[in-house]
Short mmCIF file of N, CA and C in Angstrom, two decimals:
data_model
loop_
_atom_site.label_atom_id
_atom_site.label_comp_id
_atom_site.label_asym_id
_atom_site.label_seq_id
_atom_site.Cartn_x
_atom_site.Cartn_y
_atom_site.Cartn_z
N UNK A 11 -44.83 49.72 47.95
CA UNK A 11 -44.67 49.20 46.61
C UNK A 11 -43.23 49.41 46.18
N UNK A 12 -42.58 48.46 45.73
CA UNK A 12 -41.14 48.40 44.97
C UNK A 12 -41.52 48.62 43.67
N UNK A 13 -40.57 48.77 42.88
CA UNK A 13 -40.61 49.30 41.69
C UNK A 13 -40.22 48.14 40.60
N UNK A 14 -39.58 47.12 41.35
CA UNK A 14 -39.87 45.63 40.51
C UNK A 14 -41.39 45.49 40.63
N UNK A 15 -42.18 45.51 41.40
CA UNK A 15 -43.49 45.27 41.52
C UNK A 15 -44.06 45.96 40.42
N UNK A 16 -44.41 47.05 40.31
CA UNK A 16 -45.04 47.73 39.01
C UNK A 16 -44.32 47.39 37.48
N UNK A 17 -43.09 47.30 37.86
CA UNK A 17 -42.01 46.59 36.52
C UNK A 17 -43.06 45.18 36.09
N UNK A 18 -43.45 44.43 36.87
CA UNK A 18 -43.61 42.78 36.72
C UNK A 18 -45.43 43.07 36.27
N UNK A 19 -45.84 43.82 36.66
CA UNK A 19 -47.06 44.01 36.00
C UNK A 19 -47.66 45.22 35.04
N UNK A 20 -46.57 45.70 34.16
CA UNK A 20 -46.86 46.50 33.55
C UNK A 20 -46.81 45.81 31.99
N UNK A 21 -46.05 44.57 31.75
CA UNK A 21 -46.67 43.98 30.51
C UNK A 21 -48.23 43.74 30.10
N UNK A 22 -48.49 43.56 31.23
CA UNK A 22 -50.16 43.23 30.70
C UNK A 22 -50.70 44.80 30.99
N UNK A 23 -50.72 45.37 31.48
CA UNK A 23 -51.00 46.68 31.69
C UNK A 23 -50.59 47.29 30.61
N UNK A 24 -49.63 47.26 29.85
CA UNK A 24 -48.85 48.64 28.48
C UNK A 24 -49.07 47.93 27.81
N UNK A 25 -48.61 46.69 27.35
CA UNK A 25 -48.49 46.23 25.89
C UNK A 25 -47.37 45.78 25.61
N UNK A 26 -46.48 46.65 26.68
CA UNK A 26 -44.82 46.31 26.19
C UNK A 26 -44.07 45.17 26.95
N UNK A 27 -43.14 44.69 26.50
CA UNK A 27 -42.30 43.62 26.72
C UNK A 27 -41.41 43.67 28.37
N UNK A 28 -41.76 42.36 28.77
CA UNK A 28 -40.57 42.69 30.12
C UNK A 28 -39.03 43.11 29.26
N UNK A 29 -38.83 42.50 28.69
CA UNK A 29 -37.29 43.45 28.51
C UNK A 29 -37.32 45.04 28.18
N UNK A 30 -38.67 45.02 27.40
CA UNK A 30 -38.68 46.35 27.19
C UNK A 30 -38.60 47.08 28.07
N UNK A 31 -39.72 47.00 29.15
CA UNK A 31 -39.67 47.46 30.13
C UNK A 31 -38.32 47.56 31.31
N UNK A 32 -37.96 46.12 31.19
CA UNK A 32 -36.63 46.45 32.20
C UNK A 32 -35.38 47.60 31.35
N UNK A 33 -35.37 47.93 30.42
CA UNK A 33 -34.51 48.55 29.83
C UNK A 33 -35.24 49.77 29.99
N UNK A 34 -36.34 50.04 30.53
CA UNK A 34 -36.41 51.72 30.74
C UNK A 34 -36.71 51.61 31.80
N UNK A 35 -36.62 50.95 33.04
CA UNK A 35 -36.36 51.61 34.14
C UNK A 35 -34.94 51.20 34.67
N UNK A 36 -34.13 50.20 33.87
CA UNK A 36 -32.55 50.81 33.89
C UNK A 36 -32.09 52.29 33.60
N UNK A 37 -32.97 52.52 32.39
CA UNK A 37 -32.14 53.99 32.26
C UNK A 37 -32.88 55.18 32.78
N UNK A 38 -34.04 54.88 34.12
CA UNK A 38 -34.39 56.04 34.92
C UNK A 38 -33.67 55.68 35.87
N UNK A 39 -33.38 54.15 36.18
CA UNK A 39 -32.52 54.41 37.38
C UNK A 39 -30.70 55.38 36.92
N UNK A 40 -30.38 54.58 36.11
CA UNK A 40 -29.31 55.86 35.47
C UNK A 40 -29.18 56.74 35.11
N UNK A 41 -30.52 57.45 35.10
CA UNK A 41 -30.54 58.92 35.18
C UNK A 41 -31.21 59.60 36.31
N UNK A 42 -30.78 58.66 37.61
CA UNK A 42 -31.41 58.67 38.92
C UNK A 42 -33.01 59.06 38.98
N UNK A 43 -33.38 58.65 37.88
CA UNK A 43 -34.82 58.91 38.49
C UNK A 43 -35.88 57.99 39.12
N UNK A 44 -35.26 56.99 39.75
CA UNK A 44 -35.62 56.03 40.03
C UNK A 44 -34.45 55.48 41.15
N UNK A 45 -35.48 55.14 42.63
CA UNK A 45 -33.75 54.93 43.82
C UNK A 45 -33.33 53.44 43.43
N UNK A 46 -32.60 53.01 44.08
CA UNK A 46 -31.43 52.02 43.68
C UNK A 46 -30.83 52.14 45.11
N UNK A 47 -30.93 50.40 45.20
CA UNK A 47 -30.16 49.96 46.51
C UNK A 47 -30.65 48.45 46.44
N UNK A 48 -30.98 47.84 47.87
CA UNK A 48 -31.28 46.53 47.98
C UNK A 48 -31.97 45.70 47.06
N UNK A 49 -31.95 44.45 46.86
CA UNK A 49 -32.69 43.69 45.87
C UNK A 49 -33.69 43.25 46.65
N UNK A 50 -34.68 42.09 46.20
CA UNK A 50 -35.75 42.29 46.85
C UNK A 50 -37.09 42.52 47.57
N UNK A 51 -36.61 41.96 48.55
CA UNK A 51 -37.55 42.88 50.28
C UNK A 51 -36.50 43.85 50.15
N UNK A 52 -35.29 43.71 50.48
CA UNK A 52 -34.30 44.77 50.76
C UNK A 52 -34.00 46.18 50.12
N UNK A 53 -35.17 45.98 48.75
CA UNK A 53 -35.06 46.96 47.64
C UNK A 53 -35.96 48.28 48.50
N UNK A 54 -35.85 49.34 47.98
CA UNK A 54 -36.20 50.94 48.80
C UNK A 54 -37.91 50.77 48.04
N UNK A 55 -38.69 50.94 48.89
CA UNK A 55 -40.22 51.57 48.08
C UNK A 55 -39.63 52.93 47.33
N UNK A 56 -41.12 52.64 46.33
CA UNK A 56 -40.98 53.81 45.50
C UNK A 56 -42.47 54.42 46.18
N UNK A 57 -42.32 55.77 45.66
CA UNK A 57 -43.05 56.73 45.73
C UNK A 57 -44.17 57.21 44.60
N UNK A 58 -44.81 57.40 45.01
CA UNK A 58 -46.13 58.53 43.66
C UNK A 58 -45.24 59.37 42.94
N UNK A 59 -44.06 59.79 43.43
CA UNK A 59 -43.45 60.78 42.47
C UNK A 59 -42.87 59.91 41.33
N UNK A 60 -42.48 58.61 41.92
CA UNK A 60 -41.41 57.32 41.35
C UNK A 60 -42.88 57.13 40.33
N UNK A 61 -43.69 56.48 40.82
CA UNK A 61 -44.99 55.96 39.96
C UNK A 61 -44.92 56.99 38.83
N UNK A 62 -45.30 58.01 39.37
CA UNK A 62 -45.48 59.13 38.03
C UNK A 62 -44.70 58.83 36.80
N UNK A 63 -43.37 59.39 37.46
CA UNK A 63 -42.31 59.15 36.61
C UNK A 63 -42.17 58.00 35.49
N UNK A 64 -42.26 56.57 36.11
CA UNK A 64 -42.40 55.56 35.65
C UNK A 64 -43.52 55.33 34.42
N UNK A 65 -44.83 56.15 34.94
CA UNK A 65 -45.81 56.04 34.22
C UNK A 65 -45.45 56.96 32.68
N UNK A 66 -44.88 57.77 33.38
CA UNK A 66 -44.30 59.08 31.71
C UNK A 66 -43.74 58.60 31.30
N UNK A 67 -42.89 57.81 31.77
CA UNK A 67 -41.71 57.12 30.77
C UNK A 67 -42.00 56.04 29.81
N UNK A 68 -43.43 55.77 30.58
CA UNK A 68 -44.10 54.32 29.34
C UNK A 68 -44.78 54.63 28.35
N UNK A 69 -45.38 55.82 28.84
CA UNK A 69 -46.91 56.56 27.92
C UNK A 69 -45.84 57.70 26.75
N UNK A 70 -44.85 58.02 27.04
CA UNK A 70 -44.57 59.14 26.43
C UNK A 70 -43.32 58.97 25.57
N UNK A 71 -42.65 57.74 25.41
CA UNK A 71 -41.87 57.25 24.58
C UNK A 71 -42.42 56.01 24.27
N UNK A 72 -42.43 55.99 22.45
CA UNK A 72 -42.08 54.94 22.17
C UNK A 72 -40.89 53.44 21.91
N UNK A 73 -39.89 54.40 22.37
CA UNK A 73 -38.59 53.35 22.64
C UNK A 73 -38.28 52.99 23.87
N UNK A 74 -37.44 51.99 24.47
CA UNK A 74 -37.32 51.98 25.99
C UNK A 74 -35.89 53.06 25.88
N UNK A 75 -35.25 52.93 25.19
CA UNK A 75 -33.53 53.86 25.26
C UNK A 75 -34.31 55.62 25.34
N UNK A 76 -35.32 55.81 24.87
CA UNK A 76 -35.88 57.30 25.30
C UNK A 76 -36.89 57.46 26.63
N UNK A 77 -36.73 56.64 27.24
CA UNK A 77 -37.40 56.86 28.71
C UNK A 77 -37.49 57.78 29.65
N UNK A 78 -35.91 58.07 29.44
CA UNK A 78 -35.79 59.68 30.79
C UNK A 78 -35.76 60.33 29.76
N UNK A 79 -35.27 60.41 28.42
CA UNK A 79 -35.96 61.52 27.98
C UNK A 79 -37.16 61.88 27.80
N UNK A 80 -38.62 61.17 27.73
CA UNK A 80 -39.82 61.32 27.73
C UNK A 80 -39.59 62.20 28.96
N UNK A 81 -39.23 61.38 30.30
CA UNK A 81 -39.47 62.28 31.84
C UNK A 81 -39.10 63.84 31.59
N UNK A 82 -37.99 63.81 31.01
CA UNK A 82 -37.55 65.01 30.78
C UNK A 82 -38.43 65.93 29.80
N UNK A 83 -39.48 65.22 29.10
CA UNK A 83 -39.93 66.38 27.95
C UNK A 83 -41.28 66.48 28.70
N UNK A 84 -41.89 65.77 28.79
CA UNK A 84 -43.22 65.72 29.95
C UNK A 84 -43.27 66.40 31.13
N UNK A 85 -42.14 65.99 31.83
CA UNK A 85 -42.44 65.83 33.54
C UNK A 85 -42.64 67.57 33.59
N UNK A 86 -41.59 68.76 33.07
CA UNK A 86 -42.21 69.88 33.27
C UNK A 86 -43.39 70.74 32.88
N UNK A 87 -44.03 69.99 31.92
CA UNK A 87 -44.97 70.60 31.40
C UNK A 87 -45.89 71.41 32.36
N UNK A 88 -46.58 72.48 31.83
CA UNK A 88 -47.16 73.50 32.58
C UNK A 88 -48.50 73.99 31.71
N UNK A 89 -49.52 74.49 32.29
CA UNK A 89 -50.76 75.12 32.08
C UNK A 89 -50.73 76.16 31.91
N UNK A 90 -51.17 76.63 30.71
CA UNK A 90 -51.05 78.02 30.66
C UNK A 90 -51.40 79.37 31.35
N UNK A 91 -52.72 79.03 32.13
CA UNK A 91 -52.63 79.78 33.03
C UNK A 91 -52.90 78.67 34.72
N UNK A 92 -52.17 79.98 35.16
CA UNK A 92 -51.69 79.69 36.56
C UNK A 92 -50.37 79.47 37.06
N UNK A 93 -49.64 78.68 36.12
CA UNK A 93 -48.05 78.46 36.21
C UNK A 93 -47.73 77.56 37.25
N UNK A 94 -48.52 77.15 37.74
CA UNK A 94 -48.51 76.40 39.57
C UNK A 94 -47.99 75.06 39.27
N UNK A 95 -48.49 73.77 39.38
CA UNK A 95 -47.61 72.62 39.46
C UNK A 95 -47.71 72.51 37.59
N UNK A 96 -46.26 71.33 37.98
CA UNK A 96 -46.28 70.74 36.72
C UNK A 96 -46.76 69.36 36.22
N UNK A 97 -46.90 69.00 34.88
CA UNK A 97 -47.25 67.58 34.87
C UNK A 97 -47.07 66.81 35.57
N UNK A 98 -46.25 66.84 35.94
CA UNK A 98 -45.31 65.68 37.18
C UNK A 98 -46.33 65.62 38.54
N UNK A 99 -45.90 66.81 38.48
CA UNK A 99 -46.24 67.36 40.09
C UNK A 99 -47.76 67.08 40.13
N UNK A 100 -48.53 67.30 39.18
CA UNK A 100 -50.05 66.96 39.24
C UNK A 100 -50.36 65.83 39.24
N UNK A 101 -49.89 65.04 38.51
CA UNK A 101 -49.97 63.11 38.21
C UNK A 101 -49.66 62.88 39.50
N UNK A 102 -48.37 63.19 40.49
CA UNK A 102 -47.90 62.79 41.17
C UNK A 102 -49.24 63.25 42.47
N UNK A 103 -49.22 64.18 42.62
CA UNK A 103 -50.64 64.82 43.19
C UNK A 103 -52.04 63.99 43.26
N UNK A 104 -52.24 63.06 42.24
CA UNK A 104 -53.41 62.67 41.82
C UNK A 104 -53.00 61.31 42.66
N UNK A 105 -51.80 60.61 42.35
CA UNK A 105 -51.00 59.19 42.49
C UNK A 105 -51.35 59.38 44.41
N UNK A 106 -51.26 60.19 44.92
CA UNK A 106 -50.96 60.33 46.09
C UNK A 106 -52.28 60.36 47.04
N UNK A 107 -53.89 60.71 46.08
CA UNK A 107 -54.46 60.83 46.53
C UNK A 107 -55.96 60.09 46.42
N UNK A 108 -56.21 58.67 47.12
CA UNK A 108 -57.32 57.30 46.38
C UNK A 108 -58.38 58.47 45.73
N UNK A 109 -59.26 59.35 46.42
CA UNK A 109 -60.24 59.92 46.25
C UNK A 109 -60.36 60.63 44.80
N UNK A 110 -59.12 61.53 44.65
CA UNK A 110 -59.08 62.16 43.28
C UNK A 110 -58.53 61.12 42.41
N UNK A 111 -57.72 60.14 42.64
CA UNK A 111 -57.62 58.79 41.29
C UNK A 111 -58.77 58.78 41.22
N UNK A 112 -59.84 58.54 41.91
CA UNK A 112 -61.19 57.78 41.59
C UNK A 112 -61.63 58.76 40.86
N UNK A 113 -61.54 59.87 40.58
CA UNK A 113 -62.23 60.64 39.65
C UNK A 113 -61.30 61.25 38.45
N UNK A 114 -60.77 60.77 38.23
CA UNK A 114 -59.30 60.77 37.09
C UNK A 114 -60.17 59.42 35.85
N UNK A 115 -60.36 60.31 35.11
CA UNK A 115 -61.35 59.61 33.35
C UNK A 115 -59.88 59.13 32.71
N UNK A 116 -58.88 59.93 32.43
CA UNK A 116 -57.78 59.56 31.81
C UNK A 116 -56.43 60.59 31.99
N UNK A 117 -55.56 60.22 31.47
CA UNK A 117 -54.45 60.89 31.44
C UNK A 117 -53.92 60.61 30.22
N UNK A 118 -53.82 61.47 29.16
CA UNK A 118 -53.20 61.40 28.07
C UNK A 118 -51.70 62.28 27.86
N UNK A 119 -50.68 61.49 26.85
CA UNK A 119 -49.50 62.12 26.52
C UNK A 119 -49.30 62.03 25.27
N UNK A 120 -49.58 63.57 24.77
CA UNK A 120 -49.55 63.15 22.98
C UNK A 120 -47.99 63.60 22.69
N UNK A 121 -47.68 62.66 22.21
CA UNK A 121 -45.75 62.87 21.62
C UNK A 121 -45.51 63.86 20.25
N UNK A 122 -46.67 63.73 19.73
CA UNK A 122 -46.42 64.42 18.14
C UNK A 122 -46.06 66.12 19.10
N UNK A 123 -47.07 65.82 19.44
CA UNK A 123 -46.97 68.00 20.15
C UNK A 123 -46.36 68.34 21.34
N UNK A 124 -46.17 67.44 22.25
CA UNK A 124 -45.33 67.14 23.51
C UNK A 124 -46.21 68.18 24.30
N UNK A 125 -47.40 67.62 24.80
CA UNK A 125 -48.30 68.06 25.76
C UNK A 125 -49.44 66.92 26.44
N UNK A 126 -49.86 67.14 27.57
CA UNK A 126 -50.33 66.23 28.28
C UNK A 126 -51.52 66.65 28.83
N UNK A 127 -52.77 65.88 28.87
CA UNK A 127 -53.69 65.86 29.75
C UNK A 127 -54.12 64.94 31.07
N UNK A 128 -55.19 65.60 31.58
CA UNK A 128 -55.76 64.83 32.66
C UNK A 128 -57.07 65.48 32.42
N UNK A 129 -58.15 64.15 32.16
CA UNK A 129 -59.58 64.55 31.79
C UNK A 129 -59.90 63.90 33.45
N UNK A 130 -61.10 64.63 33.63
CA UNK A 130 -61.78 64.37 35.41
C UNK A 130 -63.34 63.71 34.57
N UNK A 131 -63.79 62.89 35.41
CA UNK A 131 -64.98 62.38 35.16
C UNK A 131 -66.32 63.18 36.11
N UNK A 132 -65.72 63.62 36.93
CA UNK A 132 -67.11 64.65 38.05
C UNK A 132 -67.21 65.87 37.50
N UNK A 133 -66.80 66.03 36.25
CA UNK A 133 -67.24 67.62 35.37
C UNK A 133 -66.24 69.07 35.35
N UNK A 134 -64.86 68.14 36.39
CA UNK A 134 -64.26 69.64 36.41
C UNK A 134 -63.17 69.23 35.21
N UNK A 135 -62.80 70.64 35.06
CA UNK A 135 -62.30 70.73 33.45
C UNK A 135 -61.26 70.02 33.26
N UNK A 136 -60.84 69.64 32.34
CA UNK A 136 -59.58 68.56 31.57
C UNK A 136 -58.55 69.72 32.13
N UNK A 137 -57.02 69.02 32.27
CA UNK A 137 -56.14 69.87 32.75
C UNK A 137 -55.45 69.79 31.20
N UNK A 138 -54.81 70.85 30.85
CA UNK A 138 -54.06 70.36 29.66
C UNK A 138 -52.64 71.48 29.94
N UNK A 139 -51.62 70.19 29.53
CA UNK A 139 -50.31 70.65 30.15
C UNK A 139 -48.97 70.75 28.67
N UNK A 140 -48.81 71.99 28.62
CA UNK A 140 -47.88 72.38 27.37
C UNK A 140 -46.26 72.97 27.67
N UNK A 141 -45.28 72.98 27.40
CA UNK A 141 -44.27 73.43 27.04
C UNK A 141 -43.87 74.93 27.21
N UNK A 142 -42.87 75.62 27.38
CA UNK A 142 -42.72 77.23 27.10
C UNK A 142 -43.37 77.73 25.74
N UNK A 143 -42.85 77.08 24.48
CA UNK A 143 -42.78 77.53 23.43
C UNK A 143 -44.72 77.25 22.53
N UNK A 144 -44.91 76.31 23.35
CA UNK A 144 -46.74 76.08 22.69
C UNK A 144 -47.50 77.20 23.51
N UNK A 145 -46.60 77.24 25.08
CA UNK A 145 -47.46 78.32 26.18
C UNK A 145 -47.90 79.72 25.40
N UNK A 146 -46.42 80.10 24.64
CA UNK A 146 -46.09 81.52 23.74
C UNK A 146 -47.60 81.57 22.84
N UNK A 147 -47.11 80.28 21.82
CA UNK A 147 -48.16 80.51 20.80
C UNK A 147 -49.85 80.59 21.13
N UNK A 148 -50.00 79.50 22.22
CA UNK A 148 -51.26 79.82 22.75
C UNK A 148 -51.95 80.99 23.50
N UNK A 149 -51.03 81.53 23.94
CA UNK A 149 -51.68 82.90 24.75
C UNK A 149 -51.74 83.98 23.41
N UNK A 150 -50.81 83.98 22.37
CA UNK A 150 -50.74 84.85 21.35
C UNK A 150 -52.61 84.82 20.88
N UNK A 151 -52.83 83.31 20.46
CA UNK A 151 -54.30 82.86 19.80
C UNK A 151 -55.05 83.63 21.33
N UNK A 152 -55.19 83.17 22.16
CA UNK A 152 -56.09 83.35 23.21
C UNK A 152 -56.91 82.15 23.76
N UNK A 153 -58.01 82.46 24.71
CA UNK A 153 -57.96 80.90 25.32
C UNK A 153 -58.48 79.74 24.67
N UNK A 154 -59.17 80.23 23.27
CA UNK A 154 -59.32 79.67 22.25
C UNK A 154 -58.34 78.19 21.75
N UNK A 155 -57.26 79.16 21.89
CA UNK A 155 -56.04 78.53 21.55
C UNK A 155 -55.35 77.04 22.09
N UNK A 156 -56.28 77.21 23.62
CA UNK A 156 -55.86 75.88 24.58
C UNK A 156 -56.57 74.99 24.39
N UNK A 157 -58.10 74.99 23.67
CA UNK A 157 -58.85 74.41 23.34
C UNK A 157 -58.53 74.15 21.75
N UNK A 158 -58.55 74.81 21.10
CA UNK A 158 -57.98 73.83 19.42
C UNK A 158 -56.63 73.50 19.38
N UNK A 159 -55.57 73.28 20.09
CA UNK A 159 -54.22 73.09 20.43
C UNK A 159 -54.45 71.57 20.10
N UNK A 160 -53.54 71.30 18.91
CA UNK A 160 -53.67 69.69 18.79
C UNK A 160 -54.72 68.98 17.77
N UNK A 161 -55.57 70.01 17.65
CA UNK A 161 -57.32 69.35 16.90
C UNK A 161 -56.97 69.69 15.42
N UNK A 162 -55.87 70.30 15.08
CA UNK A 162 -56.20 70.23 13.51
C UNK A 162 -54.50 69.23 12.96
N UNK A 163 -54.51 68.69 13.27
CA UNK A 163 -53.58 67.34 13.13
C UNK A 163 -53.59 65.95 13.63
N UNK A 164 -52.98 65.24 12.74
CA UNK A 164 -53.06 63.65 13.57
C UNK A 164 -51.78 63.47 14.54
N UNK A 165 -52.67 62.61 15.86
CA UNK A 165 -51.03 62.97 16.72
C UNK A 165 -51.16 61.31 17.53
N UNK A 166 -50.18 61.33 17.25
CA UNK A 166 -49.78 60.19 18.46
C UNK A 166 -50.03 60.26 20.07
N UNK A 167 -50.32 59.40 20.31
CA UNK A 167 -50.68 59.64 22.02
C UNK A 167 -50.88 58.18 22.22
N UNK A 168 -50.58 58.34 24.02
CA UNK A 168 -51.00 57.10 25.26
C UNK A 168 -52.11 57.45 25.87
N UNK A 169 -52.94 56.76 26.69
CA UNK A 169 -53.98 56.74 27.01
C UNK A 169 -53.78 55.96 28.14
N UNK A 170 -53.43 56.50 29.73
CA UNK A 170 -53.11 56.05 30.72
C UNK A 170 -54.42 55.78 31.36
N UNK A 171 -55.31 54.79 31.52
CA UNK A 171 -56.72 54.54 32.06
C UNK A 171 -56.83 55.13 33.66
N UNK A 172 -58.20 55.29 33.63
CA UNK A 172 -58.42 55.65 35.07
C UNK A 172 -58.59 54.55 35.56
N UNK A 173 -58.41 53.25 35.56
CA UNK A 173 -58.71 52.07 36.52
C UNK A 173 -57.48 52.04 37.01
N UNK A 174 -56.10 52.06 36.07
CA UNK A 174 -54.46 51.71 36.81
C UNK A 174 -54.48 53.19 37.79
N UNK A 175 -54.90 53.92 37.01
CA UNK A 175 -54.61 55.45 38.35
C UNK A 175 -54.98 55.17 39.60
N UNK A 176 -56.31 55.09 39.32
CA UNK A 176 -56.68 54.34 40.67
C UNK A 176 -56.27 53.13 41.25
N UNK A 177 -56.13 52.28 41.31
CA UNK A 177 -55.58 51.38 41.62
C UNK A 177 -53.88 51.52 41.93
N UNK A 178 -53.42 51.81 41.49
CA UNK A 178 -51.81 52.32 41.77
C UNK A 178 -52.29 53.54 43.03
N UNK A 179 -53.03 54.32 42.91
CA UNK A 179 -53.12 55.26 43.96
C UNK A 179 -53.67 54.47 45.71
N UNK A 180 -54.35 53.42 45.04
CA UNK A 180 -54.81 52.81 46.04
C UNK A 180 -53.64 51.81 46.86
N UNK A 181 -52.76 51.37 46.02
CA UNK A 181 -51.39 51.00 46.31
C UNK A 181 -50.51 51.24 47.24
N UNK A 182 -50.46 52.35 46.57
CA UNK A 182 -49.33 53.56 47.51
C UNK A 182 -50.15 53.85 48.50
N UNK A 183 -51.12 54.15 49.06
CA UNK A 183 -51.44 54.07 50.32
C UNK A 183 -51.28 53.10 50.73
N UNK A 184 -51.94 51.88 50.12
CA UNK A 184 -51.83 50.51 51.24
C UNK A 184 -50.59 49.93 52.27
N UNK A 185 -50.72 50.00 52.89
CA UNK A 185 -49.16 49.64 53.71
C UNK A 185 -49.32 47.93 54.30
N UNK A 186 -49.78 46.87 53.43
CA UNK A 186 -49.98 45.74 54.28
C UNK A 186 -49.25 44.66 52.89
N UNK A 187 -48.28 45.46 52.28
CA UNK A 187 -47.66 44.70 51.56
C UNK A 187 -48.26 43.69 50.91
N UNK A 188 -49.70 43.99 51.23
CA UNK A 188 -50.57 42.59 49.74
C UNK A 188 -49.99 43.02 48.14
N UNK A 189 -50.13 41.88 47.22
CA UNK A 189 -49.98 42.46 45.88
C UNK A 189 -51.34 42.04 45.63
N UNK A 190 -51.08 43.06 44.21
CA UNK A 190 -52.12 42.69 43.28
C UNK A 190 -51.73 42.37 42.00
N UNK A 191 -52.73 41.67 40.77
CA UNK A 191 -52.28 41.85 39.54
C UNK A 191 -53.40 42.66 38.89
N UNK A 192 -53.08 42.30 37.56
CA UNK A 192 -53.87 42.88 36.06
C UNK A 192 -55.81 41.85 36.24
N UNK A 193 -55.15 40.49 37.13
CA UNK A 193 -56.52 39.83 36.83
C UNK A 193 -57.14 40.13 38.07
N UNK A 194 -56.93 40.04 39.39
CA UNK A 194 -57.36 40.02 40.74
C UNK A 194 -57.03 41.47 41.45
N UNK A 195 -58.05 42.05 41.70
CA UNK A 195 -57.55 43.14 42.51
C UNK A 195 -57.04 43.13 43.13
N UNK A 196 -56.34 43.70 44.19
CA UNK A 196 -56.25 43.77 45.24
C UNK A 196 -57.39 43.57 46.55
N UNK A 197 -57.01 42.47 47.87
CA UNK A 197 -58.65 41.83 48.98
C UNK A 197 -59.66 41.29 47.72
N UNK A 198 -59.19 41.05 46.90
CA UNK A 198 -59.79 40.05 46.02
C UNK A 198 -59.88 39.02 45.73
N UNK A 199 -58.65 38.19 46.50
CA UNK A 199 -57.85 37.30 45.67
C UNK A 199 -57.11 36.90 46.85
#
């Protein structure tokens, strides 16, 4: 998968505008978070880490000019306990793997509080991913704290579906260069 490819079908997928869109993955590619080279066939595949990225940058800003900064306020987020991967690293984790997309309910990024989830649909627990400074206040409350974190305010948030997870995960494995869109799956069509 190229990264024009997910560019060209993420209007009907987000909501947002091809320019919009091309103006924030100009400025991940200029803040290298995104490779750059051939146009294209000649253009470099992207990666689950690239997908991820791409995906934070849509769900977690509302402007296209704040794109890598979303990556930047998201992508480290961490769980309070365990300390082990980060937002990134888990999305990217999930992106990488058809079986666990398929059981990925949602992925949310609320901007008001700058913390992120991943709800599972087979019963294992919602991941919820916070900051240094929410980590502080929540361990102060106790584990209480990870659970009402967010519930007594109105907050802005994206709502990344489990059908694109999956399906993008199913992607990045595929190696037979079929596309797909928003209307025809993929061996659908």
């Amino acid at each position: 998968m190229r990264a024009r490819d997910l560019e060209l079908l993420l209007p009907t997928l987000s909501g947002h505008t091809a320019a919009d869109l091309d103006l924030r993955f100009r400025e991940l590619r200029k803040m290298r978070m995104l490779p750059t080279g051939g146009r294209g066939r000649h253009a470099p595949d992207i990666t689950a880490e690239h997908v991820a990225t791409i995906l934070i940058a849509v769900a977690g800003s509302t402007k296209a000019i704040e794109a890598a900064r979303a990556v930047l306020d998201f992508a480290p987020l961490r769980e309070v306990e365990g300390g082990g991967e980060t937002f990134a690293e888990a999305l990217t984790t999930i992106l990488n793997d058809e079986d666990l997309a398929g059981v990925v309910g949602a992925v949310r990024l609320c901007r008001t509080l700058n913390f992120a989830e991943i709800e599972y649909e087979n019963g294992a627990p919602t991941r919820r991913f916070f900051n240094d400074e929410a980590i502080e206040k929540i361990k102060s409350i106790g584990t209480a704290g990870v659970l009402a974190y967010g519930t007594t305010t109105i907050v802005d948030q994206t709502v990344i579906g489990a059908g694109i997870i999956h399906q993008l995960a199913i992607d990045l494995a595929d190696t037979d260069d079929a596309e797909w869109t928003a209307d025809v799956p993929r061996g659908e069509g």
